[in-house]
Amino acid sequence: MGNPSPRVSVVIPTWRRPQLLRRCLDAVLAQRLEPSAWEVIVVDDGHDDATRTLVHRFAARAPHGATVIYLRPARGRGPAVARNAGWRVARGDIIAFTDDDTVPDPDWLVQGERAMRVPGQPAAVCGAVKVPLPPRITDHARMTEGLTRAEFVTANAFVRRSALVTVKGFDERFRRAWREDSDLQFRLLDRVGAVLPCPQAVVTHPVRPVGWGVSLGQQRNTFFDALLYKKHPQRYRERIRRVPPWDYYLIVAAALAAPVLAWRGHPLMALAAGALAVGGMLWLALRRLAHTSRSPGHVTEMLATSALIPFLSVYWRLRGALHFRTPFL
């Protein structure tokens, strides 16, 4: 049995990725913070038997004094639900959040706890995320690299448990791994206190292999931008996106206008609208190809997906605006 009063509780949500989780747990169990000071809570959002077996094996070989707990949420799905389930059973006064696809440095917990114990007692700190880029850099790798510049991400965050109680944890309406961390950050700033950087607490986030066209499915994330905007309109415009993606709206409008103009007997105007839409798609593809792989497969993927992304993005943005009843573009 572990220490009944750990100082730090590590919460790791996971979704049917036992191989990645094994790598993460290996790194967590190798932390230099004394084992009696921490516990690990793995929240199985995928209700996966292979994951449960893996966590139980790690629990059996945890360092003396440490505790590894397996947990399945009783209801709901998504990272917000999983993290809430984890921190609510945690016993530490500091909650360290990371994800199953990260590799925390050996001093991650030491540095994170030290940053949380400074005078002034911040509500939370956000550690650094390193993203090693592969030899052939893809658009997906560049998107993953964006984690290195994020203000606050739950791939590497330390939050005071009392602060989570005050703001009632994560908003479970964020059903994807998108913007739920920014929403928590903004509510902590508004209601609790400072959220500070802690570059000494480091996790590595390798770029995962993904299938063709992964960027198309990612456009659904913008549905939850509308929720974040509704809750924090000023902070959204200051810290997330200053202006709507007018280029996407222009591409969609021009593409929809071209056949209408042709049908109404305005061939030159229809040609101009079509050229504007195609030109916008090509410009988007070129932007995404900048400083990335020029392999034929990657170029083909960028051209094909850039023709669809504006339509999917606008659709999900407007659907989010309607669903959450907010004037969001």
mmCIF file of C-alpha atoms in Angstrom:
data_model
loop_
_atom_site.group_PDB
_atom_site.id
_atom_site.type_symbol
_atom_site.label_atom_id
_atom_site.label_comp_id
_atom_site.label_asym_id
_atom_site.label_seq_id
_atom_site.Cartn_x
_atom_site.Cartn_y
_atom_site.Cartn_z
ATOM 1 C CA MET A 1 0.000 0.000 0.000
ATOM 2 C CA GLY A 2 1.156 3.545 -0.730
ATOM 3 C CA ASN A 3 1.326 6.564 1.483
ATOM 4 C CA PRO A 4 -2.200 7.513 2.614
ATOM 5 C CA SER A 5 -1.296 11.205 2.276
ATOM 6 C CA PRO A 6 0.649 11.856 -0.942
ATOM 7 C CA ARG A 7 1.512 15.472 -1.715
ATOM 8 C CA VAL A 8 1.067 15.144 -5.481
ATOM 9 C CA SER A 9 -1.518 13.155 -7.454
ATOM 10 C CA VAL A 10 -0.704 12.414 -11.099
ATOM 11 C CA VAL A 11 -3.841 12.099 -13.242
ATOM 12 C CA ILE A 12 -3.476 10.420 -16.652
ATOM 13 C CA PRO A 13 -6.565 9.998 -18.855
ATOM 14 C CA THR A 14 -6.206 7.297 -21.493
ATOM 15 C CA TRP A 15 -8.219 5.952 -24.406
ATOM 16 C CA ARG A 16 -7.342 2.457 -25.656
ATOM 17 C CA ARG A 17 -3.640 3.160 -26.182
ATOM 18 C CA PRO A 18 -1.877 0.712 -23.846
ATOM 19 C CA GLN A 19 1.441 0.876 -25.719
ATOM 20 C CA LEU A 20 1.634 4.647 -25.301
ATOM 21 C CA LEU A 21 0.411 4.417 -21.710
ATOM 22 C CA ARG A 22 3.156 1.894 -20.888
ATOM 23 C CA ARG A 23 5.810 4.358 -22.078
ATOM 24 C CA CYS A 24 4.256 7.161 -20.034
ATOM 25 C CA LEU A 25 3.958 5.069 -16.854
ATOM 26 C CA ASP A 26 7.564 3.906 -17.171
ATOM 27 C CA ALA A 27 8.604 7.560 -17.070
ATOM 28 C CA VAL A 28 6.247 8.464 -14.214
ATOM 29 C CA LEU A 29 7.409 5.587 -12.030
ATOM 30 C CA ALA A 30 11.026 6.688 -12.610
ATOM 31 C CA GLN A 31 10.443 10.138 -11.064
ATOM 32 C CA ARG A 32 13.117 11.436 -8.681
ATOM 33 C CA LEU A 33 10.521 12.739 -6.217
ATOM 34 C CA GLU A 34 10.381 10.334 -3.287
ATOM 35 C CA PRO A 35 7.735 7.654 -3.999
ATOM 36 C CA SER A 36 5.861 8.321 -0.776
ATOM 37 C CA ALA A 37 5.115 11.853 -2.007
ATOM 38 C CA TRP A 38 3.027 10.911 -5.017
ATOM 39 C CA GLU A 39 0.307 8.682 -6.397
ATOM 40 C CA VAL A 40 -0.747 7.913 -9.973
ATOM 41 C CA ILE A 41 -4.381 7.738 -11.080
ATOM 42 C CA VAL A 42 -4.953 6.306 -14.559
ATOM 43 C CA VAL A 43 -8.449 7.082 -15.798
ATOM 44 C CA ASP A 44 -9.543 4.612 -18.481
ATOM 45 C CA ASP A 45 -11.929 6.606 -20.652
ATOM 46 C CA GLY A 46 -12.054 3.768 -23.185
ATOM 47 C CA HIS A 47 -13.142 1.069 -20.710
ATOM 48 C CA ASP A 48 -10.434 -1.178 -22.144
ATOM 49 C CA ASP A 49 -9.503 -4.472 -20.489
ATOM 50 C CA ALA A 50 -5.952 -4.399 -21.897
ATOM 51 C CA THR A 51 -5.459 -1.013 -20.264
ATOM 52 C CA ARG A 52 -6.775 -2.273 -16.935
ATOM 53 C CA THR A 53 -4.422 -5.261 -17.011
ATOM 54 C CA LEU A 54 -1.481 -3.010 -17.828
ATOM 55 C CA VAL A 55 -2.201 -0.583 -14.990
ATOM 56 C CA HIS A 56 -2.588 -3.411 -12.480
ATOM 57 C CA ARG A 57 0.837 -4.735 -13.524
ATOM 58 C CA PHE A 58 2.385 -1.327 -12.962
ATOM 59 C CA ALA A 59 0.637 -1.083 -9.588
ATOM 60 C CA ALA A 60 2.239 -4.371 -8.563
ATOM 61 C CA ARG A 61 5.753 -3.112 -9.334
ATOM 62 C CA ALA A 62 5.393 0.509 -8.210
ATOM 63 C CA PRO A 63 8.223 1.820 -6.008
ATOM 64 C CA HIS A 64 7.726 1.201 -2.303
ATOM 65 C CA GLY A 65 5.469 3.891 -0.898
ATOM 66 C CA ALA A 66 3.919 4.855 -4.229
ATOM 67 C CA THR A 67 0.388 4.018 -5.352
ATOM 68 C CA VAL A 68 -0.927 3.372 -8.869
ATOM 69 C CA ILE A 69 -4.725 3.443 -9.141
ATOM 70 C CA TYR A 70 -6.917 2.285 -12.030
ATOM 71 C CA LEU A 71 -10.212 4.122 -12.487
ATOM 72 C CA ARG A 72 -13.090 4.000 -14.958
ATOM 73 C CA PRO A 73 -15.483 6.964 -15.137
ATOM 74 C CA ALA A 74 -18.971 5.953 -14.106
ATOM 75 C CA ARG A 75 -20.557 8.129 -16.765
ATOM 76 C CA GLY A 76 -19.706 10.196 -19.797
ATOM 77 C CA ARG A 77 -16.781 10.247 -22.187
ATOM 78 C CA GLY A 78 -13.983 12.603 -23.110
ATOM 79 C CA PRO A 79 -10.853 14.005 -21.473
ATOM 80 C CA ALA A 80 -12.755 16.554 -19.346
ATOM 81 C CA VAL A 81 -14.874 13.787 -17.827
ATOM 82 C CA ALA A 82 -11.812 11.592 -17.282
ATOM 83 C CA ARG A 83 -9.743 14.308 -15.616
ATOM 84 C CA ASN A 84 -12.627 15.261 -13.337
ATOM 85 C CA ALA A 85 -13.021 11.637 -12.286
ATOM 86 C CA GLY A 86 -9.296 11.486 -11.552
ATOM 87 C CA TRP A 87 -8.769 14.614 -9.499
ATOM 88 C CA ARG A 88 -11.946 14.056 -7.476
ATOM 89 C CA VAL A 89 -10.566 10.828 -6.004
ATOM 90 C CA ALA A 90 -7.033 12.238 -5.664
ATOM 91 C CA ARG A 91 -5.534 12.659 -2.211
ATOM 92 C CA GLY A 92 -2.732 15.100 -3.000
ATOM 93 C CA ASP A 93 -3.175 18.826 -2.612
ATOM 94 C CA ILE A 94 -1.433 19.290 -5.980
ATOM 95 C CA ILE A 95 -2.815 17.586 -9.097
ATOM 96 C CA ALA A 96 -0.313 16.926 -11.878
ATOM 97 C CA PHE A 97 -2.028 16.401 -15.220
ATOM 98 C CA THR A 98 -0.423 14.710 -18.196
ATOM 99 C CA ASP A 99 -1.546 12.529 -21.110
ATOM 100 C CA ASP A 100 -0.873 8.936 -22.054
ATOM 101 C CA ASP A 101 1.218 9.959 -25.093
ATOM 102 C CA THR A 102 3.791 12.002 -23.156
ATOM 103 C CA VAL A 103 7.115 11.070 -21.566
ATOM 104 C CA PRO A 104 7.746 13.123 -18.408
ATOM 105 C CA ASP A 105 11.365 13.970 -17.547
ATOM 106 C CA PRO A 106 12.719 12.362 -14.336
ATOM 107 C CA ASP A 107 12.538 15.695 -12.466
ATOM 108 C CA TRP A 108 9.060 16.581 -13.734
ATOM 109 C CA LEU A 109 7.311 16.149 -10.387
ATOM 110 C CA VAL A 110 10.179 17.693 -8.409
ATOM 111 C CA GLN A 111 10.120 20.835 -10.528
ATOM 112 C CA GLY A 112 6.340 21.083 -10.715
ATOM 113 C CA GLU A 113 5.885 20.752 -6.960
ATOM 114 C CA ARG A 114 8.646 23.267 -6.310
ATOM 115 C CA ALA A 115 6.928 25.817 -8.574
ATOM 116 C CA MET A 116 3.623 25.304 -6.768
ATOM 117 C CA ARG A 117 5.194 25.826 -3.306
ATOM 118 C CA VAL A 118 6.633 29.302 -3.993
ATOM 119 C CA PRO A 119 5.383 32.277 -1.963
ATOM 120 C CA GLY A 120 2.081 33.505 -3.300
ATOM 121 C CA GLN A 121 0.837 29.972 -3.979
ATOM 122 C CA PRO A 122 -0.202 30.112 -7.663
ATOM 123 C CA ALA A 123 -3.458 28.419 -8.603
ATOM 124 C CA ALA A 124 -1.617 26.455 -11.286
ATOM 125 C CA VAL A 125 1.573 26.243 -13.285
ATOM 126 C CA CYS A 126 2.122 24.956 -16.805
ATOM 127 C CA GLY A 127 5.272 23.052 -17.633
ATOM 128 C CA ALA A 128 7.142 22.887 -20.907
ATOM 129 C CA VAL A 129 6.252 20.467 -23.696
ATOM 130 C CA LYS A 130 9.022 19.297 -26.029
ATOM 131 C CA VAL A 131 8.049 17.922 -29.436
ATOM 132 C CA PRO A 132 10.922 16.170 -31.258
ATOM 133 C CA LEU A 133 10.274 16.596 -34.963
ATOM 134 C CA PRO A 134 10.786 13.638 -37.326
ATOM 135 C CA PRO A 135 13.260 13.869 -40.234
ATOM 136 C CA ARG A 136 10.367 14.379 -42.640
ATOM 137 C CA ILE A 137 8.255 17.106 -41.100
ATOM 138 C CA THR A 138 4.579 16.810 -41.976
ATOM 139 C CA ASP A 139 1.680 19.190 -41.497
ATOM 140 C CA HIS A 140 0.533 17.013 -38.593
ATOM 141 C CA ALA A 141 3.974 17.274 -36.975
ATOM 142 C CA ARG A 142 3.816 21.071 -37.254
ATOM 143 C CA MET A 143 0.386 21.038 -35.620
ATOM 144 C CA THR A 144 1.721 18.889 -32.758
ATOM 145 C CA GLU A 145 4.667 21.269 -32.385
ATOM 146 C CA GLY A 146 2.148 23.962 -31.486
ATOM 147 C CA LEU A 147 2.049 22.416 -28.005
ATOM 148 C CA THR A 148 5.486 23.895 -27.364
ATOM 149 C CA ARG A 149 4.040 27.421 -27.642
ATOM 150 C CA ALA A 150 0.778 26.916 -25.759
ATOM 151 C CA GLU A 151 0.155 28.982 -22.613
ATOM 152 C CA PHE A 152 -1.559 26.195 -20.690
ATOM 153 C CA VAL A 153 -2.036 22.573 -21.706
ATOM 154 C CA THR A 154 -3.118 19.623 -19.621
ATOM 155 C CA ALA A 155 -0.363 17.531 -21.202
ATOM 156 C CA ASN A 156 1.776 19.224 -18.531
ATOM 157 C CA ALA A 157 -0.075 21.169 -15.857
ATOM 158 C CA PHE A 158 0.001 21.340 -12.062
ATOM 159 C CA VAL A 159 -3.191 22.625 -10.421
ATOM 160 C CA ARG A 160 -4.007 23.112 -6.772
ATOM 161 C CA ARG A 161 -6.799 20.750 -5.762
ATOM 162 C CA SER A 162 -8.551 23.498 -3.815
ATOM 163 C CA ALA A 163 -8.566 25.610 -6.983
ATOM 164 C CA LEU A 164 -10.221 22.789 -8.921
ATOM 165 C CA VAL A 165 -12.854 22.549 -6.201
ATOM 166 C CA THR A 166 -13.481 26.292 -6.445
ATOM 167 C CA VAL A 167 -14.066 26.260 -10.222
ATOM 168 C CA LYS A 168 -15.734 22.810 -10.156
ATOM 169 C CA GLY A 169 -13.109 21.221 -12.374
ATOM 170 C CA PHE A 170 -13.288 20.859 -16.115
ATOM 171 C CA ASP A 171 -16.385 21.784 -18.097
ATOM 172 C CA GLU A 172 -17.572 18.408 -19.380
ATOM 173 C CA ARG A 173 -19.328 19.989 -22.348
ATOM 174 C CA PHE A 174 -15.879 19.978 -23.985
ATOM 175 C CA ARG A 175 -16.137 16.414 -25.229
ATOM 176 C CA ARG A 176 -12.914 16.408 -27.248
ATOM 177 C CA ALA A 177 -9.322 17.134 -26.276
ATOM 178 C CA TRP A 178 -9.683 20.742 -27.379
ATOM 179 C CA ARG A 179 -10.071 24.021 -25.475
ATOM 180 C CA GLU A 180 -11.027 22.362 -22.184
ATOM 181 C CA ASP A 181 -7.589 23.337 -20.875
ATOM 182 C CA SER A 182 -7.932 26.969 -22.010
ATOM 183 C CA ASP A 183 -11.355 27.135 -20.361
ATOM 184 C CA LEU A 184 -9.875 25.864 -17.091
ATOM 185 C CA GLN A 185 -7.004 28.355 -17.340
ATOM 186 C CA PHE A 186 -9.355 31.294 -17.891
ATOM 187 C CA ARG A 187 -11.633 30.303 -14.997
ATOM 188 C CA LEU A 188 -8.661 29.878 -12.663
ATOM 189 C CA LEU A 189 -7.425 33.342 -13.623
ATOM 190 C CA ASP A 190 -10.865 34.856 -13.098
ATOM 191 C CA ARG A 191 -11.776 33.164 -9.825
ATOM 192 C CA VAL A 192 -8.672 31.863 -8.051
ATOM 193 C CA GLY A 193 -5.317 33.408 -8.883
ATOM 194 C CA ALA A 194 -2.175 33.302 -10.962
ATOM 195 C CA VAL A 195 -1.428 30.651 -13.594
ATOM 196 C CA LEU A 196 2.336 30.727 -14.131
ATOM 197 C CA PRO A 197 4.792 29.056 -16.519
ATOM 198 C CA CYS A 198 7.224 26.473 -15.196
ATOM 199 C CA PRO A 199 9.725 25.713 -17.972
ATOM 200 C CA GLN A 200 11.775 23.488 -15.652
ATOM 201 C CA ALA A 201 8.988 20.861 -15.489
ATOM 202 C CA VAL A 202 9.304 19.116 -18.850
ATOM 203 C CA VAL A 203 7.415 16.413 -20.687
ATOM 204 C CA THR A 204 8.226 15.166 -24.168
ATOM 205 C CA HIS A 205 5.372 14.676 -26.613
ATOM 206 C CA PRO A 206 6.535 12.566 -29.584
ATOM 207 C CA VAL A 207 4.650 13.002 -32.853
ATOM 208 C CA ARG A 208 2.300 10.053 -33.240
ATOM 209 C CA PRO A 209 1.815 8.280 -36.571
ATOM 210 C CA VAL A 210 -1.583 9.190 -38.014
ATOM 211 C CA GLY A 211 -3.653 8.174 -40.989
ATOM 212 C CA TRP A 212 -4.127 10.049 -44.232
ATOM 213 C CA GLY A 213 -6.318 13.126 -43.962
ATOM 214 C CA VAL A 214 -6.190 13.448 -40.162
ATOM 215 C CA SER A 215 -6.570 17.226 -40.551
ATOM 216 C CA LEU A 216 -10.123 16.761 -41.847
ATOM 217 C CA GLY A 217 -11.331 15.142 -38.639
ATOM 218 C CA GLN A 218 -9.564 17.802 -36.599
ATOM 219 C CA GLN A 219 -11.829 20.488 -38.030
ATOM 220 C CA ARG A 220 -14.543 19.233 -35.692
ATOM 221 C CA ASN A 221 -12.529 20.763 -32.855
ATOM 222 C CA THR A 222 -13.718 24.219 -33.896
ATOM 223 C CA PHE A 223 -17.210 23.278 -32.691
ATOM 224 C CA PHE A 224 -15.819 23.763 -29.168
ATOM 225 C CA ASP A 225 -14.175 27.073 -30.046
ATOM 226 C CA ALA A 226 -17.716 28.409 -30.018
ATOM 227 C CA LEU A 227 -18.222 27.233 -26.432
ATOM 228 C CA LEU A 228 -14.949 28.780 -25.317
ATOM 229 C CA TYR A 229 -15.871 32.035 -27.059
ATOM 230 C CA LYS A 230 -19.297 32.081 -25.394
ATOM 231 C CA LYS A 231 -17.764 31.681 -21.952
ATOM 232 C CA HIS A 232 -14.749 33.956 -22.423
ATOM 233 C CA PRO A 233 -15.267 36.247 -25.452
ATOM 234 C CA GLN A 234 -12.612 38.806 -24.539
ATOM 235 C CA ARG A 235 -9.953 36.296 -23.539
ATOM 236 C CA TYR A 236 -10.721 34.242 -26.650
ATOM 237 C CA ARG A 237 -10.032 37.215 -28.924
ATOM 238 C CA GLU A 238 -6.945 38.230 -26.943
ATOM 239 C CA ARG A 239 -5.308 34.822 -26.531
ATOM 240 C CA ILE A 240 -6.786 32.356 -29.026
ATOM 241 C CA ARG A 241 -7.846 34.050 -32.264
ATOM 242 C CA ARG A 242 -8.081 37.790 -32.769
ATOM 243 C CA VAL A 243 -10.254 37.647 -35.905
ATOM 244 C CA PRO A 244 -12.411 34.968 -37.552
ATOM 245 C CA PRO A 245 -10.844 32.962 -40.423
ATOM 246 C CA TRP A 246 -12.166 35.306 -43.081
ATOM 247 C CA ASP A 247 -10.115 33.516 -45.765
ATOM 248 C CA TYR A 248 -12.113 30.320 -45.133
ATOM 249 C CA TYR A 249 -15.402 32.187 -45.332
ATOM 250 C CA LEU A 250 -14.289 33.849 -48.584
ATOM 251 C CA ILE A 251 -13.311 30.513 -50.143
ATOM 252 C CA VAL A 252 -16.643 28.933 -49.177
ATOM 253 C CA ALA A 253 -18.660 31.939 -50.381
ATOM 254 C CA ALA A 254 -16.820 32.052 -53.710
ATOM 255 C CA ALA A 255 -17.190 28.298 -54.262
ATOM 256 C CA LEU A 256 -20.932 28.434 -53.543
ATOM 257 C CA ALA A 257 -21.418 31.548 -55.667
ATOM 258 C CA ALA A 258 -19.717 30.146 -58.793
ATOM 259 C CA PRO A 259 -22.442 27.620 -59.820
ATOM 260 C CA VAL A 260 -25.209 30.058 -58.902
ATOM 261 C CA LEU A 261 -23.689 32.757 -61.087
ATOM 262 C CA ALA A 262 -23.253 30.283 -63.952
ATOM 263 C CA TRP A 263 -26.883 29.176 -63.627
ATOM 264 C CA ARG A 264 -28.041 32.799 -63.640
ATOM 265 C CA GLY A 265 -26.182 33.438 -66.890
ATOM 266 C CA HIS A 266 -23.071 35.258 -65.652
ATOM 267 C CA PRO A 267 -20.241 33.046 -66.938
ATOM 268 C CA LEU A 268 -17.419 35.551 -66.426
ATOM 269 C CA MET A 269 -18.449 36.275 -62.860
ATOM 270 C CA ALA A 270 -18.826 32.541 -62.226
ATOM 271 C CA LEU A 271 -15.333 31.957 -63.604
ATOM 272 C CA ALA A 272 -13.928 34.712 -61.382
ATOM 273 C CA ALA A 273 -15.634 33.271 -58.291
ATOM 274 C CA GLY A 274 -14.376 29.781 -59.088
ATOM 275 C CA ALA A 275 -10.856 31.061 -59.656
ATOM 276 C CA LEU A 276 -10.982 32.913 -56.332
ATOM 277 C CA ALA A 277 -12.055 29.743 -54.508
ATOM 278 C CA VAL A 278 -9.415 27.564 -56.172
ATOM 279 C CA GLY A 279 -6.751 30.195 -55.599
ATOM 280 C CA GLY A 280 -7.626 30.342 -51.912
ATOM 281 C CA MET A 281 -7.404 26.555 -51.610
ATOM 282 C CA LEU A 282 -4.003 26.520 -53.319
ATOM 283 C CA TRP A 283 -2.746 29.308 -51.074
ATOM 284 C CA LEU A 284 -3.850 27.312 -48.023
ATOM 285 C CA ALA A 285 -2.040 24.227 -49.336
ATOM 286 C CA LEU A 286 1.138 26.232 -49.940
ATOM 287 C CA ARG A 287 1.015 27.668 -46.421
ATOM 288 C CA ARG A 288 0.709 24.182 -44.954
ATOM 289 C CA LEU A 289 3.541 22.873 -47.145
ATOM 290 C CA ALA A 290 5.929 25.642 -46.079
ATOM 291 C CA HIS A 291 8.945 24.068 -44.335
ATOM 292 C CA THR A 292 7.373 20.607 -44.443
ATOM 293 C CA SER A 293 7.893 17.456 -46.494
ATOM 294 C CA ARG A 294 7.560 17.759 -50.265
ATOM 295 C CA SER A 295 7.121 14.039 -50.806
ATOM 296 C CA PRO A 296 4.471 13.238 -53.447
ATOM 297 C CA GLY A 297 2.186 11.638 -50.874
ATOM 298 C CA HIS A 298 2.331 14.574 -48.496
ATOM 299 C CA VAL A 299 1.865 17.143 -51.284
ATOM 300 C CA THR A 300 -1.147 15.217 -52.576
ATOM 301 C CA GLU A 301 -2.635 15.061 -49.085
ATOM 302 C CA MET A 302 -2.155 18.807 -48.552
ATOM 303 C CA LEU A 303 -3.793 19.654 -51.892
ATOM 304 C CA ALA A 304 -6.760 17.360 -51.328
ATOM 305 C CA THR A 305 -7.400 18.301 -47.710
ATOM 306 C CA SER A 306 -6.908 22.034 -48.343
ATOM 307 C CA ALA A 307 -9.822 21.870 -50.771
ATOM 308 C CA LEU A 308 -12.076 20.538 -47.997
ATOM 309 C CA ILE A 309 -10.799 22.188 -44.818
ATOM 310 C CA PRO A 310 -12.462 25.604 -45.379
ATOM 311 C CA PHE A 311 -15.886 23.972 -45.828
ATOM 312 C CA LEU A 312 -15.494 21.674 -42.798
ATOM 313 C CA SER A 313 -14.117 24.440 -40.614
ATOM 314 C CA VAL A 314 -16.912 26.867 -41.461
ATOM 315 C CA TYR A 315 -19.521 24.145 -41.010
ATOM 316 C CA TRP A 316 -18.298 23.190 -37.513
ATOM 317 C CA ARG A 317 -17.813 26.809 -36.457
ATOM 318 C CA LEU A 318 -21.348 27.762 -37.447
ATOM 319 C CA ARG A 319 -22.790 24.564 -36.010
ATOM 320 C CA GLY A 320 -21.050 25.359 -32.723
ATOM 321 C CA ALA A 321 -22.417 28.905 -32.784
ATOM 322 C CA LEU A 322 -25.948 27.561 -33.233
ATOM 323 C CA HIS A 323 -25.580 24.792 -30.676
ATOM 324 C CA PHE A 324 -24.164 27.035 -27.962
ATOM 325 C CA ARG A 325 -26.252 30.046 -29.036
ATOM 326 C CA THR A 326 -23.440 32.513 -29.385
ATOM 327 C CA PRO A 327 -22.553 35.062 -32.136
ATOM 328 C CA PHE A 328 -19.384 33.213 -33.124
ATOM 329 C CA LEU A 329 -17.720 33.248 -36.529
#
